[in-house]
Every structure is written in C-alpha cells, then in structure tokens.
Amino acid sequence: MGGLAATTLRLAAGAALFRQGARTLGLFRVLSGRVRLVRLTPGGTEVPMHTAVAGELFAEASIFSAHYHCDAIALQDCEILVYPKAELTRHLLEKPEMLWAFTAEMARRTQDLRTRLEVRQIRAAPDRVLQFLRLRCDADGNWSPPGTLKQWAQELGLTHEALYRALATLEREGKIQRADRLLRLVTP
Amino acid sequence: MGGLAATTLRLAAGAALFRQGARTLGLFRVLSGRVRLVRLTPGGTEVPMHTAVAGELFAEASIFSAHYHCDAIALQDCEILVYPKAELTRHLLEKPEMLWAFTAEMARRTQDLRTRLEVRQIRAAPDRVLQFLRLRCDADGNWSPPGTLKQWAQELGLTHEALYRALATLEREGKIQRADRLLRLVTP
DNA sequence: CGTCACATTGATGCCTCTCAAAGCTTGTGG
DNA sequence: CCACAAGCTTTGAGAGGCATCAATGTGACG
C-alpha cells in the first residue's frame, strides 16, 4: 500500500487482535506469524474462517462494517501492520486501480470460503482430508500443515482424534504417505 | 446499473445458467424467480453457495476469473439480466463510486458465506435449524422457507429426512411453532 | 529433569445417513 | 369431474462413523 500511513503492533501467540462485536479499526497485514479469523458457534466451538499468513491482508470486509464479525487470534507470535479505516477508505476511493485490486482480493476470499464450504460438506473424515489435500498440494502432491495437527483439525472441522485416525487410515490404504510433517498424496 | 447495456434471458426451473468450468460471460441479475449457485463435491452432492432472489446480482466473483467455479441452477422459472463482462469492467473502472458499491456487495457475500460456514459447523440437526432461524427470522421470530423443505434441507446441509425430524423435535419441545409454511421461533 | 502441550490409540454412545414405505398435494389429461 | 402420475412430506428401522471420554506416548522448552 504505497504511501499509506500505518502503525505496527506485536501480538503474542494465543492473543486476540480483536473480538466479534468490537468496533472496526481498519484492516491489517500480517508481517510475521499467522492470524486466524474464527467465529464462535452458540455451542462455543471455534469455526475458522481464514488463516492469514505473513504478507497477507486480512479483515477486508470490516471496511464496510462498523463491527467485526469474527475473532482474530494469533496462532503464533505476530507482527501486524494496521491501516486505519478512514485513511484507507480515502486512499481506495482516490485510486481506482487500488480499489480494483482490493476487490479482486475479496473475490479470492469468496472463492476460498466456498471451497471451505465444499470441503466441510464431505462427511467422511478420510475423504474430507483427501479432498483438502487435493486442493492444496503442489504439483508433486506434497503439502505440509502450517502449524500443529490440532490446528489443522479445527480448520477441517474435525476433532483432532478424527484427523489422526483419518490420516492413519489413508496411510494404511496407501492413499497418502507421511514423512515427519510432510504429506504426500499418492494419486491413482 | 445505469446506462449499462444488458440482455435478458429466460430460464426454466431446474435448468442451468452456467456450469462449473465454463468460460465466464459476465454477471447476472435475477429479475424474477430464484437461482441457486452450487458446487459439486467429488461424491456428487450439491453444496449450495448462495441463492439469488429477485432483484439480486450474482456471480460477482466471476469478473476476476476466466471460468465459473459453481453451477447456477434455476430453482423456479426465471428471468435473468446479463451484464457482459468487458463492458461491466470498463463501467466499474470509470466510475469509482460504482466499484465501491460493488465491493461492498462482495463484502456482504463474504459475511453471508461465513455465516453459512458457522451454521454448518453445528452438527446436531435441531440446533442447526434453530441457529439458522435465529439468524434469518424477523423481529417477531417468524420466517418462511422460500421454496420446498427439500430445498431448505440442502441449504442447511442436511438430508430432508433429518430436517423433517428436526422440525418435529423442535415443535414437540416447544421451541418453534409451525403453521402451514410459516415457522415461528419461541424465544425463552 | 519436570512440565506442558501435542500426538496417538482404545472403547462407547449417539445421531445422522441410508434405504424403505406410506400419506399428501398438485397438476394433467381423458 | 375423476383418475393417474409425479414430487413433496412424513415416519420407521438399521448401520456406520464421528464425537466424547480416557489413557499413554512423545517432543520441546525452561
């Protein structure tokens, strides 16, 4: 964001940058670490909506809302850049090509959310994991979860036990291979 | 969309406006009827991403993509307005306030998708239905499903049997009241 | 070396999916 | 006006799988 004033702040692992219902300050860029956006169901379970990694912008939708609809929780120690809402708004309105890029980013978020929804519709845990891997792995079928398996399990909407078992099953069936943290998809 | 060329077309109930993977034409407005955007899981189940009602714009994300990521299926007989992609792009870039409104609409979509994700995380069918109603009902706690209960069940990510049973359970427990198509939420 | 969180496996129960069958509603054609 | 067909609605029975609770192993870090 060339020439846009911004302040940085630090966030310890597990700390909240903002909570659902809080007034929106603006939006954020992750400089280092990872931040997860989660909603809480009435039952109290956390539903991850997005995980922003280093370099990434997040909480875009908050520009158009007076209050946040999610909690933002640091998964690790983080450095965060803050773009104040008012300035950012002015900035975007003055430079249409910037706004265009911003809109394109939001479109990508939409696609990502739709993919999440699609994956969550698959009930069988092994199939859900498999589909997730298919969508995320590189050309060689490799992928590594960024963070713990427990965190990944939340992302998938499974208990961690279910994920462990699913991975064990898939490996037993020869559909994936595991080497330390690396997962390889064995394509038929 | 003032002054933007557009053509209209008709769509019979059940017909597809476009399919996943097809080249993007542009975007659409529903003049009458209802159109559902669905993705297909590898297992073949349809996952509804959005249901556009009369007056609503849909397939916005397609402006930034060469191919559609969803199927668009008419739930009823429909009239659809088509905005060609190239013209629309030019139009949006020339009028920043138009682009701003467009972006705001995308932000709303994002929130809607997140709500969907949140509701789907609730496993127990009665609780899921209840939460859906809480989010959708009016001030008096009333809501009516637009369309059949089967369609609603898909929207909820439940089998229609599970939905019928959940509604029966909720009514038996006095948490909702049913009168023909109308549902009333009994708040404690 | 002790603590704490993650990783893994076991046993149990509940709930949704699946398959099946029977009322009910709507529309169509004779 | 009635008979039939087709699709929605509703309820039943059975099974499989994930959540839950529980216990143990393992790794990192002070």
XYZ file of C-alpha atoms (C1' of nucleotides) in Angstrom:
436
model
C 0.000 0.000 0.000
C 2.309 2.722 -1.241
C 2.312 5.928 0.804
C -0.385 4.884 3.215
C 0.222 5.637 6.878
C 0.247 2.573 9.078
C 1.355 1.523 12.517
C 2.734 -1.830 13.579
C 1.976 -3.856 16.655
C 3.002 -7.131 18.229
C 0.747 -9.972 19.224
C 1.645 -12.934 21.413
C 0.588 -16.440 20.440
C -2.991 -17.025 21.511
C -3.763 -13.341 21.947
C -6.738 -11.701 20.265
C -6.271 -8.783 17.897
C -9.978 -8.088 18.004
C -13.174 -9.778 19.074
C -16.532 -10.258 17.464
C -18.667 -7.196 18.078
C -15.783 -4.788 18.649
C -15.730 -1.557 16.652
C -13.700 -1.829 13.472
C -10.364 -0.017 13.483
C -9.340 -0.749 9.963
C -7.587 -3.593 8.322
C -4.406 -5.441 8.852
C -1.430 -7.018 7.218
C 0.493 -9.868 8.759
C 4.212 -9.089 8.720
C 5.218 -12.275 10.510
C 3.374 -15.114 12.183
C -0.145 -16.348 11.470
C -3.523 -14.975 12.457
C -6.722 -16.951 12.400
C -10.170 -15.471 11.975
C -12.732 -17.527 13.863
C -16.389 -17.338 14.689
C -17.880 -18.912 17.742
C -20.981 -21.050 17.444
C -23.603 -20.777 20.200
C -22.190 -24.105 21.417
C -18.824 -22.458 21.876
C -16.815 -24.238 19.175
C -14.431 -22.146 17.134
C -15.046 -22.112 13.406
C -12.002 -20.926 11.449
C -12.950 -18.617 8.592
C -9.500 -17.786 7.330
C -5.885 -18.038 8.309
C -3.757 -15.074 7.257
C -0.081 -15.812 6.755
C 2.893 -13.472 6.513
C 2.476 -10.804 3.843
C -1.270 -11.215 3.732
C -4.007 -8.645 4.190
C -6.979 -9.586 6.336
C -10.277 -8.342 7.766
C -11.072 -6.609 4.479
C -14.790 -6.949 4.942
C -14.565 -4.784 8.050
C -14.229 -1.646 5.946
C -17.910 -1.877 5.205
C -18.977 -2.768 8.705
C -18.965 -0.870 11.983
C -18.203 -4.019 13.977
C -16.125 -7.131 13.471
C -17.982 -10.365 12.874
C -15.086 -12.619 13.837
C -12.429 -13.013 16.459
C -8.844 -12.591 15.257
C -6.493 -14.855 17.205
C -2.729 -15.092 16.777
C -1.659 -18.673 16.167
C 1.951 -17.666 16.785
C 3.773 -14.553 17.905
C 2.936 -11.986 15.254
C 3.816 -8.586 13.900
C 0.825 -6.790 12.477
C 0.547 -3.695 10.339
C -2.556 -1.591 10.919
C -4.156 0.537 8.195
C -6.619 2.961 9.793
C -10.044 2.658 8.263
C -10.706 6.292 7.362
C -7.402 6.810 5.629
C -7.626 3.551 3.805
C -11.105 4.361 2.574
C -9.957 7.716 1.211
C -6.945 6.073 -0.342
C -9.006 3.449 -2.112
C -11.535 5.939 -3.408
C -8.816 8.174 -4.819
C -7.029 5.390 -6.663
C -9.466 3.204 -8.560
C -6.764 0.759 -9.645
C -6.055 0.184 -5.958
C -9.712 -0.397 -5.273
C -9.851 -2.788 -8.206
C -7.024 -4.846 -6.741
C -8.750 -4.748 -3.389
C -11.971 -6.025 -4.900
C -10.095 -8.776 -6.689
C -8.656 -9.849 -3.355
C -12.143 -10.033 -1.909
C -13.237 -12.197 -4.820
C -10.413 -14.585 -3.993
C -11.595 -14.721 -0.383
C -15.055 -15.598 -1.592
C -13.710 -18.476 -3.640
C -11.675 -19.668 -0.694
C -14.709 -19.622 1.569
C -16.714 -21.532 -0.981
C -14.004 -24.136 -1.142
C -14.114 -24.418 2.626
C -17.829 -24.937 2.499
C -17.431 -27.605 -0.158
C -14.808 -29.485 1.849
C -16.898 -29.319 5.008
C -19.847 -30.869 3.210
C -17.877 -34.107 2.878
C -18.790 -36.060 5.988
C -16.392 -38.988 5.925
C -13.218 -37.774 7.609
C -10.738 -39.542 5.285
C -12.494 -38.209 2.199
C -12.567 -34.712 3.625
C -8.847 -34.822 4.344
C -8.168 -36.230 0.898
C -10.148 -33.511 -0.818
C -8.427 -30.848 1.246
C -5.051 -32.229 0.184
C -6.052 -32.403 -3.454
C -6.976 -28.727 -3.375
C -3.895 -27.586 -1.513
C -0.979 -29.798 -2.569
C 1.681 -28.784 -5.101
C 2.317 -30.439 -8.454
C 4.081 -33.380 -6.791
C 1.193 -33.975 -4.415
C 3.071 -32.634 -1.409
C 1.722 -30.464 1.356
C 2.620 -29.732 4.951
C 0.254 -28.384 7.525
C 1.405 -24.952 8.701
C 1.155 -25.377 12.437
C 0.017 -28.266 14.554
C -2.253 -31.097 13.519
C -4.716 -29.917 16.121
C -4.928 -26.564 14.374
C -5.379 -28.329 11.072
C -8.144 -30.438 12.553
C -10.024 -27.280 13.523
C -9.560 -25.947 10.019
C -11.111 -29.136 8.691
C -13.964 -29.057 11.162
C -12.939 -32.369 12.721
C -11.810 -33.319 16.196
C -8.096 -33.952 16.333
C -8.732 -37.600 17.139
C -10.782 -37.981 13.984
C -7.998 -36.367 11.966
C -5.333 -38.668 13.425
C -7.427 -41.663 12.628
C -8.211 -40.419 9.135
C -4.522 -39.908 8.405
C -3.701 -43.375 9.769
C -6.431 -44.889 7.623
C -5.329 -43.087 4.476
C -1.740 -44.152 5.030
C -2.764 -47.750 5.682
C -4.769 -47.714 2.462
C -1.772 -46.324 0.578
C -3.526 -43.134 -0.472
C -1.043 -40.868 1.270
C 2.475 -41.120 2.614
C 3.715 -39.381 5.724
C 7.291 -38.343 6.440
C 7.587 -36.236 9.562
C 5.409 -33.218 8.796
C 5.276 -33.725 5.054
C 2.252 -35.331 3.477
C 2.394 -36.829 0.004
C -0.688 -37.615 -1.975
C -0.446 -40.917 -3.856
C -2.579 -40.374 -6.949
C -4.025 -43.452 -8.599
C -26.675 -0.320 -13.283
C -27.473 2.898 -15.040
C -26.682 3.083 -18.704
C -25.106 -0.323 -18.922
C -26.100 -2.477 -21.853
C -27.640 -5.753 -20.874
C -29.678 -8.542 -22.399
C -32.357 -10.637 -20.753
C -32.976 -14.337 -20.976
C -35.384 -16.895 -19.633
C -34.567 -20.000 -17.671
C -36.867 -22.921 -16.907
C -36.976 -24.430 -13.412
C -34.104 -26.863 -12.991
C -32.158 -25.519 -15.952
C -28.534 -24.434 -15.629
C -27.468 -20.906 -16.478
C -23.837 -21.945 -16.411
C -21.743 -24.838 -15.215
C -18.564 -25.078 -13.241
C -15.587 -24.711 -15.567
C -17.474 -22.816 -18.280
C -15.966 -19.571 -19.527
C -17.329 -16.535 -17.712
C -19.719 -14.369 -19.688
C -20.285 -11.694 -17.150
C -22.622 -11.322 -14.295
C -26.303 -11.519 -13.774
C -29.296 -10.053 -12.101
C -32.359 -12.042 -11.215
C -35.464 -10.248 -12.455
C -37.866 -12.947 -11.309
C -37.531 -16.410 -9.832
C -34.646 -17.804 -7.810
C -31.241 -19.055 -8.866
C -29.035 -21.230 -6.740
C -25.258 -21.363 -7.011
C -23.996 -24.823 -6.122
C -20.720 -26.684 -6.132
C -20.474 -30.407 -6.567
C -18.373 -32.444 -4.185
C -16.376 -35.356 -5.637
C -19.070 -37.559 -4.086
C -21.665 -35.812 -6.251
C -23.648 -33.975 -3.565
C -24.692 -30.434 -4.318
C -23.446 -27.774 -1.924
C -25.446 -24.535 -2.178
C -23.230 -21.457 -2.002
C -25.864 -18.818 -2.486
C -29.425 -18.376 -3.543
C -30.116 -15.243 -5.521
C -33.637 -13.880 -5.319
C -35.473 -11.363 -7.491
C -33.603 -8.082 -7.794
C -30.322 -9.562 -6.742
C -26.980 -9.523 -8.518
C -24.998 -12.748 -8.595
C -21.793 -14.387 -9.827
C -19.823 -11.250 -8.983
C -16.615 -13.133 -8.343
C -16.613 -14.277 -11.945
C -15.385 -10.884 -13.115
C -11.971 -11.783 -11.812
C -11.962 -15.316 -13.083
C -11.897 -16.807 -16.581
C -14.092 -19.714 -15.543
C -17.045 -20.236 -13.232
C -16.419 -22.179 -10.042
C -20.044 -23.063 -9.434
C -23.109 -24.288 -11.237
C -26.018 -21.861 -11.459
C -29.343 -23.692 -11.339
C -32.799 -22.137 -11.592
C -34.975 -23.194 -8.670
C -38.023 -21.809 -10.466
C -38.734 -20.347 -13.868
C -36.581 -17.247 -14.059
C -35.865 -14.089 -15.980
C -32.232 -13.126 -15.930
C -30.444 -9.935 -16.926
C -26.947 -10.392 -18.321
C -24.212 -7.779 -17.986
C -21.367 -8.603 -20.382
C -18.065 -8.843 -18.576
C -15.947 -6.491 -20.700
C -18.466 -3.659 -20.618
C -19.082 -4.075 -16.945
C -15.376 -3.980 -16.183
C -14.956 -0.762 -18.133
C -18.006 0.681 -16.460
C -16.740 -0.106 -12.977
C -13.283 1.250 -13.625
C -14.676 4.517 -14.966
C -16.974 5.085 -12.006
C -15.213 4.503 -8.704
C -18.370 5.016 -6.653
C -19.914 2.189 -8.638
C -16.929 -0.011 -7.952
C -17.153 0.911 -4.291
C -20.750 -0.262 -4.122
C -19.773 -3.387 -5.964
C -17.032 -4.109 -3.470
C -19.418 -3.519 -0.571
C -21.736 -6.101 -2.099
C -18.883 -8.585 -2.209
C -18.154 -7.915 1.447
C -21.750 -8.751 2.246
C -21.385 -12.012 0.330
C -18.327 -12.848 2.373
C -20.232 -12.331 5.599
C -23.056 -14.467 4.305
C -20.686 -17.284 3.416
C -19.080 -17.100 6.830
C -22.488 -17.364 8.422
C -23.170 -20.416 6.312
C -19.939 -21.970 7.469
C -20.793 -21.215 11.065
C -24.223 -22.786 10.793
C -22.851 -25.861 9.094
C -20.387 -26.406 11.907
C -23.284 -27.191 14.227
C -23.718 -30.932 13.953
C -26.961 -31.572 15.781
C -29.747 -31.044 13.264
C -32.229 -29.314 15.623
C -29.561 -26.900 16.845
C -28.503 -26.144 13.297
C -32.072 -25.391 12.275
C -32.560 -23.260 15.362
C -29.445 -21.210 14.708
C -30.467 -20.750 11.083
C -33.845 -19.449 12.194
C -32.331 -17.124 14.750
C -30.186 -15.560 12.049
C -32.935 -15.270 9.478
C -36.181 -14.603 11.307
C -37.795 -11.178 11.618
C -38.379 -9.255 14.865
C -41.357 -11.466 15.746
C -39.349 -14.633 15.257
C -41.138 -15.544 12.053
C -39.626 -16.976 8.913
C -40.852 -18.990 5.961
C -38.652 -21.116 3.766
C -38.680 -19.750 0.199
C -39.304 -22.934 -1.730
C -39.726 -26.524 -0.645
C -38.449 -28.038 2.586
C -36.235 -30.295 0.489
C -34.519 -27.236 -0.950
C -34.142 -25.813 2.515
C -32.618 -29.071 3.709
C -29.947 -28.797 1.038
C -29.252 -25.247 2.084
C -28.748 -26.488 5.635
C -26.545 -29.355 4.563
C -28.975 -31.951 5.917
C -30.954 -34.717 4.311
C -34.607 -33.820 4.024
C -35.478 -36.635 6.432
C -33.174 -35.142 9.056
C -34.797 -31.742 8.572
C -38.342 -33.121 8.933
C -37.347 -34.887 12.102
C -35.553 -31.834 13.465
C -38.611 -29.667 12.871
C -40.848 -32.267 14.538
C -38.484 -32.415 17.520
C -38.299 -28.654 17.889
C -42.050 -28.341 17.719
C -42.518 -31.149 20.249
C -40.078 -29.383 22.577
C -41.986 -26.126 22.132
C -39.048 -24.250 20.653
C -40.825 -23.480 17.416
C -44.393 -23.358 16.152
C -45.470 -24.365 12.692
C -48.453 -23.060 10.781
C -48.546 -24.241 7.205
C -45.369 -22.781 5.735
C -44.740 -20.269 8.474
C -42.258 -21.006 11.233
C -42.279 -19.094 14.499
C -39.370 -19.117 16.860
C -40.446 -19.342 20.508
C -37.783 -17.426 22.380
C -37.299 -18.244 26.036
C 14.607 -33.263 34.686
C 9.941 -31.849 35.130
C 6.152 -29.766 32.952
C 3.025 -28.924 29.371
C 1.006 -29.372 25.034
C 0.778 -32.225 21.108
C 0.237 -36.875 19.068
C -1.780 -41.351 19.101
C -4.781 -45.261 20.102
C -8.851 -47.506 22.575
C -13.868 -48.015 23.927
C -18.512 -46.316 23.945
C -22.734 -43.925 22.568
C -25.401 -41.020 19.911
C -27.007 -39.105 15.761
C -27.269 -38.622 11.074
C -27.322 -41.044 6.689
C -29.395 -44.575 4.038
C -32.990 -47.425 2.454
C -37.980 -48.117 2.587
C -42.793 -47.323 2.742
C -46.885 -44.710 3.150
C -49.811 -40.243 3.213
C -50.450 -35.837 0.894
C -50.534 -32.185 -2.700
C -50.545 -30.564 -7.221
C -51.160 -30.738 -11.945
C -52.644 -33.093 -16.194
C -55.435 -35.394 -19.426
C -59.318 -38.134 -20.626
C -65.079 -34.332 -12.716
C -62.345 -38.051 -11.847
C -58.186 -40.920 -12.288
C -53.496 -41.034 -12.515
C -48.782 -39.571 -12.082
C -45.085 -37.232 -10.001
C -42.927 -34.990 -6.413
C -43.033 -33.383 -1.722
C -43.802 -34.661 3.126
C -43.604 -37.684 6.899
C -42.403 -41.651 9.762
C -39.843 -46.246 10.537
C -35.748 -49.385 11.089
C -30.905 -50.258 10.773
C -25.985 -49.241 10.422
C -21.906 -46.769 10.226
C -18.948 -43.141 11.749
C -17.668 -39.244 14.302
C -17.669 -37.022 18.955
C -16.646 -37.863 23.530
C -14.082 -39.539 27.371
C -9.917 -41.740 28.714
C -5.146 -43.207 28.872
C -0.474 -43.294 27.250
C 3.457 -41.935 24.486
C 6.371 -38.150 22.765
C 8.574 -33.905 21.963
C 10.013 -29.076 23.185
C 11.430 -25.907 26.400
C 12.842 -23.855 30.675
